[in-house]
GROMACS .gro file of C-alpha atoms in nm:
model
  304
    1UNK     CA    1  -3.640   1.804  -0.825
    2UNK     CA    2  -3.502   1.494  -0.997
    3UNK     CA    3  -3.406   1.209  -0.766
    4UNK     CA    4  -3.147   0.934  -0.815
    5UNK     CA    5  -3.267   0.580  -0.762
    6UNK     CA    6  -3.088   0.420  -0.469
    7UNK     CA    7  -2.935   0.076  -0.518
    8UNK     CA    8  -3.057  -0.073  -0.192
    9UNK     CA    9  -3.212  -0.405  -0.090
   10UNK     CA   10  -3.579  -0.403  -0.191
   11UNK     CA   11  -3.664  -0.738  -0.033
   12UNK     CA   12  -3.665  -0.682   0.342
   13UNK     CA   13  -3.409  -0.424   0.450
   14UNK     CA   14  -3.233  -0.112   0.320
   15UNK     CA   15  -2.878  -0.252   0.306
   16UNK     CA   16  -2.669  -0.230  -0.010
   17UNK     CA   17  -2.798  -0.471  -0.272
   18UNK     CA   18  -2.554  -0.696  -0.451
   19UNK     CA   19  -2.801  -0.946  -0.603
   20UNK     CA   20  -3.112  -0.929  -0.828
   21UNK     CA   21  -3.391  -1.190  -0.846
   22UNK     CA   22  -3.517  -1.198  -1.204
   23UNK     CA   23  -3.839  -1.366  -1.098
   24UNK     CA   24  -3.923  -1.141  -0.801
   25UNK     CA   25  -3.784  -0.847  -0.996
   26UNK     CA   26  -3.626  -0.712  -0.680
   27UNK     CA   27  -3.279  -0.619  -0.565
   28UNK     CA   28  -3.166  -0.796  -0.247
   29UNK     CA   29  -2.862  -0.825  -0.023
   30UNK     CA   30  -2.681  -1.154   0.053
   31UNK     CA   31  -2.827  -1.172   0.404
   32UNK     CA   32  -3.190  -1.140   0.283
   33UNK     CA   33  -3.129  -1.400   0.019
   34UNK     CA   34  -2.993  -1.652   0.269
   35UNK     CA   35  -3.231  -1.584   0.562
   36UNK     CA   36  -3.560  -1.498   0.378
   37UNK     CA   37  -3.565  -1.551   0.003
   38UNK     CA   38  -3.408  -1.899   0.000
   39UNK     CA   39  -3.619  -2.021   0.294
   40UNK     CA   40  -3.936  -2.035   0.077
   41UNK     CA   41  -3.957  -2.350  -0.139
   42UNK     CA   42  -4.139  -2.164  -0.418
   43UNK     CA   43  -3.838  -1.929  -0.450
   44UNK     CA   44  -3.590  -2.218  -0.474
   45UNK     CA   45  -3.565  -2.216  -0.856
   46UNK     CA   46  -3.554  -1.838  -0.892
   47UNK     CA   47  -3.266  -1.701  -1.099
   48UNK     CA   48  -3.063  -1.473  -0.872
   49UNK     CA   49  -2.788  -1.277  -1.044
   50UNK     CA   50  -2.484  -1.095  -0.910
   51UNK     CA   51  -2.538  -0.738  -1.021
   52UNK     CA   52  -2.166  -0.648  -1.028
   53UNK     CA   53  -2.065  -0.947  -1.236
   54UNK     CA   54  -2.364  -0.936  -1.471
   55UNK     CA   55  -2.381  -0.558  -1.500
   56UNK     CA   56  -2.643  -0.399  -1.277
   57UNK     CA   57  -2.762  -0.177  -1.557
   58UNK     CA   58  -2.941  -0.469  -1.730
   59UNK     CA   59  -3.170  -0.519  -1.432
   60UNK     CA   60  -3.275  -0.155  -1.377
   61UNK     CA   61  -3.569   0.014  -1.552
   62UNK     CA   62  -3.493   0.345  -1.716
   63UNK     CA   63  -3.495   0.615  -1.445
   64UNK     CA   64  -3.767   0.877  -1.427
   65UNK     CA   65  -3.820   1.180  -1.210
   66UNK     CA   66  -3.944   1.051  -0.873
   67UNK     CA   67  -4.108   1.384  -0.796
   68UNK     CA   68  -4.314   1.422  -1.117
   69UNK     CA   69  -4.299   1.063  -1.249
   70UNK     CA   70  -4.194   1.196  -1.589
   71UNK     CA   71  -3.909   1.121  -1.832
   72UNK     CA   72  -3.584   1.313  -1.790
   73UNK     CA   73  -3.526   1.566  -2.069
   74UNK     CA   74  -3.241   1.788  -1.942
   75UNK     CA   75  -2.934   1.784  -1.720
   76UNK     CA   76  -2.913   2.072  -1.467
   77UNK     CA   77  -2.554   2.198  -1.463
   78UNK     CA   78  -2.604   2.390  -1.137
   79UNK     CA   79  -2.756   2.101  -0.937
   80UNK     CA   80  -2.571   1.830  -1.132
   81UNK     CA   81  -2.878   1.613  -1.174
   82UNK     CA   82  -3.129   1.497  -1.435
   83UNK     CA   83  -3.452   1.696  -1.467
   84UNK     CA   84  -3.788   1.652  -1.633
   85UNK     CA   85  -3.985   1.924  -1.814
   86UNK     CA   86  -4.188   2.012  -1.503
   87UNK     CA   87  -3.866   2.036  -1.294
   88UNK     CA   88  -3.743   2.305  -1.530
   89UNK     CA   89  -4.046   2.525  -1.460
   90UNK     CA   90  -4.029   2.477  -1.083
   91UNK     CA   91  -3.723   2.394  -0.873
   92UNK     CA   92  -3.474   2.428  -1.160
   93UNK     CA   93  -3.623   2.742  -1.318
   94UNK     CA   94  -3.357   2.960  -1.484
   95UNK     CA   95  -3.080   2.705  -1.407
   96UNK     CA   96  -2.828   2.637  -1.682
   97UNK     CA   97  -2.902   2.308  -1.853
   98UNK     CA   98  -2.735   2.075  -2.099
   99UNK     CA   99  -2.862   1.807  -2.329
  100UNK     CA  100  -2.851   1.477  -2.151
  101UNK     CA  101  -2.662   1.314  -2.440
  102UNK     CA  102  -2.389   1.580  -2.432
  103UNK     CA  103  -2.332   1.526  -2.059
  104UNK     CA  104  -2.352   1.149  -2.094
  105UNK     CA  105  -2.099   1.152  -2.381
  106UNK     CA  106  -1.858   1.356  -2.171
  107UNK     CA  107  -1.901   1.117  -1.877
  108UNK     CA  108  -1.858   0.818  -2.109
  109UNK     CA  109  -1.528   0.965  -2.222
  110UNK     CA  110  -1.423   0.998  -1.859
  111UNK     CA  111  -1.536   0.642  -1.782
  112UNK     CA  112  -1.341   0.513  -2.080
  113UNK     CA  113  -1.026   0.683  -1.942
  114UNK     CA  114  -1.089   0.527  -1.602
  115UNK     CA  115  -1.136   0.183  -1.764
  116UNK     CA  116  -0.801   0.221  -1.940
  117UNK     CA  117  -0.636   0.327  -1.612
  118UNK     CA  118  -0.788   0.035  -1.427
  119UNK     CA  119  -0.676  -0.211  -1.696
  120UNK     CA  120  -0.324  -0.074  -1.664
  121UNK     CA  121  -0.341  -0.107  -1.283
  122UNK     CA  122  -0.474  -0.465  -1.307
  123UNK     CA  123  -0.185  -0.558  -1.542
  124UNK     CA  124   0.072  -0.390  -1.317
  125UNK     CA  125  -0.053  -0.565  -1.001
  126UNK     CA  126  -0.074  -0.895  -1.192
  127UNK     CA  127   0.290  -0.860  -1.295
  128UNK     CA  128   0.388  -0.781  -0.939
  129UNK     CA  129   0.213  -1.096  -0.821
  130UNK     CA  130   0.397  -1.293  -1.090
  131UNK     CA  131   0.725  -1.136  -0.972
  132UNK     CA  132   0.649  -1.245  -0.614
  133UNK     CA  133   0.573  -1.602  -0.718
  134UNK     CA  134   0.872  -1.633  -0.953
  135UNK     CA  135   1.174  -1.405  -0.930
  136UNK     CA  136   1.154  -1.305  -0.563
  137UNK     CA  137   1.060  -1.649  -0.437
  138UNK     CA  138   1.339  -1.805  -0.644
  139UNK     CA  139   1.581  -1.537  -0.519
  140UNK     CA  140   1.509  -1.611  -0.154
  141UNK     CA  141   1.530  -1.982  -0.213
  142UNK     CA  142   1.855  -1.953  -0.414
  143UNK     CA  143   2.015  -1.723  -0.156
  144UNK     CA  144   1.932  -1.958   0.127
  145UNK     CA  145   2.045  -2.268  -0.067
  146UNK     CA  146   2.375  -2.096  -0.148
  147UNK     CA  147   2.418  -1.994   0.214
  148UNK     CA  148   2.343  -2.348   0.340
  149UNK     CA  149   2.579  -2.496   0.082
  150UNK     CA  150   2.866  -2.282   0.206
  151UNK     CA  151   2.783  -2.374   0.560
  152UNK     CA  152   2.786  -2.744   0.469
  153UNK     CA  153   3.117  -2.711   0.280
  154UNK     CA  154   3.275  -2.544   0.582
  155UNK     CA  155   3.149  -2.770   0.854
  156UNK     CA  156   3.194  -3.098   0.666
  157UNK     CA  157   3.572  -3.066   0.707
  158UNK     CA  158   3.543  -3.060   1.084
  159UNK     CA  159   3.430  -3.322   1.333
  160UNK     CA  160   3.189  -3.330   1.626
  161UNK     CA  161   3.262  -2.973   1.737
  162UNK     CA  162   3.172  -2.845   1.394
  163UNK     CA  163   2.831  -3.016   1.407
  164UNK     CA  164   2.734  -2.807   1.707
  165UNK     CA  165   2.841  -2.486   1.540
  166UNK     CA  166   2.670  -2.579   1.215
  167UNK     CA  167   2.331  -2.558   1.390
  168UNK     CA  168   2.374  -2.184   1.456
  169UNK     CA  169   2.410  -2.057   1.096
  170UNK     CA  170   2.153  -2.309   0.966
  171UNK     CA  171   1.904  -2.174   1.216
  172UNK     CA  172   1.989  -1.823   1.102
  173UNK     CA  173   1.915  -1.918   0.739
  174UNK     CA  174   1.594  -2.094   0.831
  175UNK     CA  175   1.470  -1.807   1.042
  176UNK     CA  176   1.561  -1.559   0.767
  177UNK     CA  177   1.374  -1.762   0.508
  178UNK     CA  178   1.065  -1.791   0.736
  179UNK     CA  179   1.062  -1.418   0.811
  180UNK     CA  180   1.113  -1.317   0.448
  181UNK     CA  181   0.858  -1.569   0.315
  182UNK     CA  182   0.610  -1.442   0.573
  183UNK     CA  183   0.671  -1.088   0.453
  184UNK     CA  184   0.641  -1.213   0.093
  185UNK     CA  185   0.311  -1.374   0.189
  186UNK     CA  186   0.181  -1.041   0.322
  187UNK     CA  187   0.286  -0.875  -0.003
  188UNK     CA  188   0.107  -1.145  -0.199
  189UNK     CA  189  -0.213  -1.105   0.005
  190UNK     CA  190  -0.199  -0.724  -0.027
  191UNK     CA  191  -0.147  -0.717  -0.402
  192UNK     CA  192  -0.394  -0.998  -0.465
  193UNK     CA  193  -0.656  -0.797  -0.270
  194UNK     CA  194  -0.559  -0.483  -0.464
  195UNK     CA  195  -0.583  -0.683  -0.785
  196UNK     CA  196  -0.930  -0.817  -0.701
  197UNK     CA  197  -1.059  -0.482  -0.585
  198UNK     CA  198  -0.934  -0.307  -0.895
  199UNK     CA  199  -1.068  -0.581  -1.121
  200UNK     CA  200  -1.414  -0.551  -0.964
  201UNK     CA  201  -1.404  -0.176  -1.006
  202UNK     CA  202  -1.298  -0.223  -1.367
  203UNK     CA  203  -1.592  -0.459  -1.422
  204UNK     CA  204  -1.832  -0.199  -1.283
  205UNK     CA  205  -1.710   0.068  -1.525
  206UNK     CA  206  -1.699  -0.173  -1.818
  207UNK     CA  207  -2.060  -0.263  -1.746
  208UNK     CA  208  -2.143   0.107  -1.719
  209UNK     CA  209  -2.007   0.162  -2.070
  210UNK     CA  210  -2.249  -0.102  -2.200
  211UNK     CA  211  -2.544   0.119  -2.094
  212UNK     CA  212  -2.671   0.306  -2.403
  213UNK     CA  213  -2.956   0.486  -2.238
  214UNK     CA  214  -2.823   0.824  -2.133
  215UNK     CA  215  -3.040   0.880  -1.827
  216UNK     CA  216  -2.967   0.533  -1.697
  217UNK     CA  217  -2.602   0.584  -1.771
  218UNK     CA  218  -2.585   0.910  -1.578
  219UNK     CA  219  -2.779   0.759  -1.288
  220UNK     CA  220  -2.532   0.471  -1.267
  221UNK     CA  221  -2.241   0.710  -1.317
  222UNK     CA  222  -2.341   0.911  -1.010
  223UNK     CA  223  -2.383   0.592  -0.809
  224UNK     CA  224  -2.020   0.506  -0.887
  225UNK     CA  225  -1.872   0.842  -0.774
  226UNK     CA  226  -1.713   0.675  -0.472
  227UNK     CA  227  -1.533   0.435  -0.706
  228UNK     CA  228  -1.427   0.728  -0.926
  229UNK     CA  229  -1.285   0.913  -0.624
  230UNK     CA  230  -1.105   0.599  -0.497
  231UNK     CA  231  -0.956   0.547  -0.842
  232UNK     CA  232  -0.833   0.905  -0.861
  233UNK     CA  233  -0.694   0.905  -0.508
  234UNK     CA  234  -0.521   0.568  -0.517
  235UNK     CA  235  -0.151   0.571  -0.580
  236UNK     CA  236   0.065   0.294  -0.714
  237UNK     CA  237   0.198   0.077  -0.433
  238UNK     CA  238   0.565  -0.003  -0.499
  239UNK     CA  239   0.678  -0.365  -0.472
  240UNK     CA  240   0.979  -0.358  -0.239
  241UNK     CA  241   1.242  -0.623  -0.305
  242UNK     CA  242   1.302  -0.869  -0.020
  243UNK     CA  243   1.603  -0.834   0.201
  244UNK     CA  244   1.919  -1.020   0.099
  245UNK     CA  245   2.066  -1.254   0.354
  246UNK     CA  246   2.411  -1.145   0.457
  247UNK     CA  247   2.704  -1.341   0.320
  248UNK     CA  248   2.804  -1.642   0.518
  249UNK     CA  249   3.117  -1.563   0.721
  250UNK     CA  250   3.345  -1.866   0.685
  251UNK     CA  251   3.625  -1.710   0.891
  252UNK     CA  252   3.392  -1.637   1.181
  253UNK     CA  253   3.261  -1.994   1.199
  254UNK     CA  254   3.610  -2.137   1.159
  255UNK     CA  255   3.735  -1.917   1.442
  256UNK     CA  256   3.454  -2.030   1.669
  257UNK     CA  257   3.535  -2.392   1.590
  258UNK     CA  258   3.909  -2.341   1.636
  259UNK     CA  259   3.854  -2.147   1.957
  260UNK     CA  260   3.640  -2.427   2.097
  261UNK     CA  261   3.894  -2.689   1.986
  262UNK     CA  262   4.170  -2.479   2.136
  263UNK     CA  263   3.972  -2.433   2.457
  264UNK     CA  264   3.910  -2.806   2.482
  265UNK     CA  265   4.275  -2.870   2.402
  266UNK     CA  266   4.391  -2.628   2.669
  267UNK     CA  267   4.158  -2.792   2.921
  268UNK     CA  268   4.305  -3.129   2.837
  269UNK     CA  269   4.655  -2.981   2.860
  270UNK     CA  270   4.578  -2.833   3.200
  271UNK     CA  271   4.440  -3.167   3.312
  272UNK     CA  272   4.760  -3.330   3.189
  273UNK     CA  273   4.970  -3.068   3.368
  274UNK     CA  274   4.778  -3.131   3.688
  275UNK     CA  275   4.841  -3.502   3.646
  276UNK     CA  276   5.213  -3.434   3.596
  277UNK     CA  277   5.222  -3.217   3.908
  278UNK     CA  278   5.039  -3.489   4.103
  279UNK     CA  279   5.279  -3.753   3.981
  280UNK     CA  280   5.578  -3.523   4.046
  281UNK     CA  281   5.460  -3.461   4.396
  282UNK     CA  282   5.411  -3.835   4.439
  283UNK     CA  283   5.763  -3.899   4.322
  284UNK     CA  284   5.891  -3.633   4.561
  285UNK     CA  285   5.717  -3.806   4.851
  286UNK     CA  286   5.852  -4.142   4.749
  287UNK     CA  287   6.202  -3.997   4.707
  288UNK     CA  288   6.185  -3.848   5.057
  289UNK     CA  289   6.065  -4.176   5.202
  290UNK     CA  290   6.338  -4.359   5.013
  291UNK     CA  291   6.602  -4.118   5.142
  292UNK     CA  292   6.474  -4.163   5.498
  293UNK     CA  293   6.495  -4.544   5.465
  294UNK     CA  294   6.847  -4.516   5.324
  295UNK     CA  295   6.956  -4.303   5.622
  296UNK     CA  296   6.813  -4.562   5.860
  297UNK     CA  297   7.006  -4.840   5.679
  298UNK     CA  298   7.328  -4.635   5.697
  299UNK     CA  299   7.286  -4.590   6.078
  300UNK     CA  300   7.232  -4.962   6.125
  301UNK     CA  301   7.543  -5.038   5.919
  302UNK     CA  302   7.757  -4.801   6.128
  303UNK     CA  303   7.646  -4.961   6.453
  304UNK     CA  304   7.733  -5.306   6.331
   0.00000   0.00000   0.00000
């Protein structure tokens, strides 16, 4: 039965390979490159390529049947794999087959559709990132500046009491901006990651389209089935507009200021009233004492 070549590290482990040494002619993972390959001085000048960026198909030999070590000649529709001539007389006997080129052409058409979808997705996410960095950032900044301006216009007409009340709405605006910018930052990180992931997937399929050898193409196509499934299952993530800060309530702030002024005024008035009562009581005491003295003088006058 035909076998698909696994894209694993051939240097020291069996982890997924992301690099290819053109001198060693081996696939290797990042960890093996850093901990083993690069430790040897004689390997220092080796050209190590990123297989995703360069197109991993250029590093691979044309696949052959691992069971019979022979060239693939057919595609088994039942088993969905490449087969050699000997496979067709053994494990794939009487299975329906197709010419490799016909299957490859159909898959290439599908890959081309995926490439177009991915290009569209990349453009959409890119525009969303631009919207975050321009319109939405400007909107939040403009809203907060307008809010702060109204606050300033209101509180500038008042004195020391107003300065204390000004701190409350300014803090509200600052906190709102911090919260919304933090949310905007999360959006930016999410869509940038989605952009990068989609762009890498696009690069993989664009590189796959460069492969002209049908067997190699189908081998690589099968290796990218996870990416095909992810592309089909992913849905477009909507970009939700940021919250709008509520309109600054001038009447509310003015009322708070007036209430505090009124409260302070009433306190002063009460203090004044207390002082008047104290003075009145003092006058009453002095009047009583004066009356008592006058009565004493009258008694003395009568005796004389």
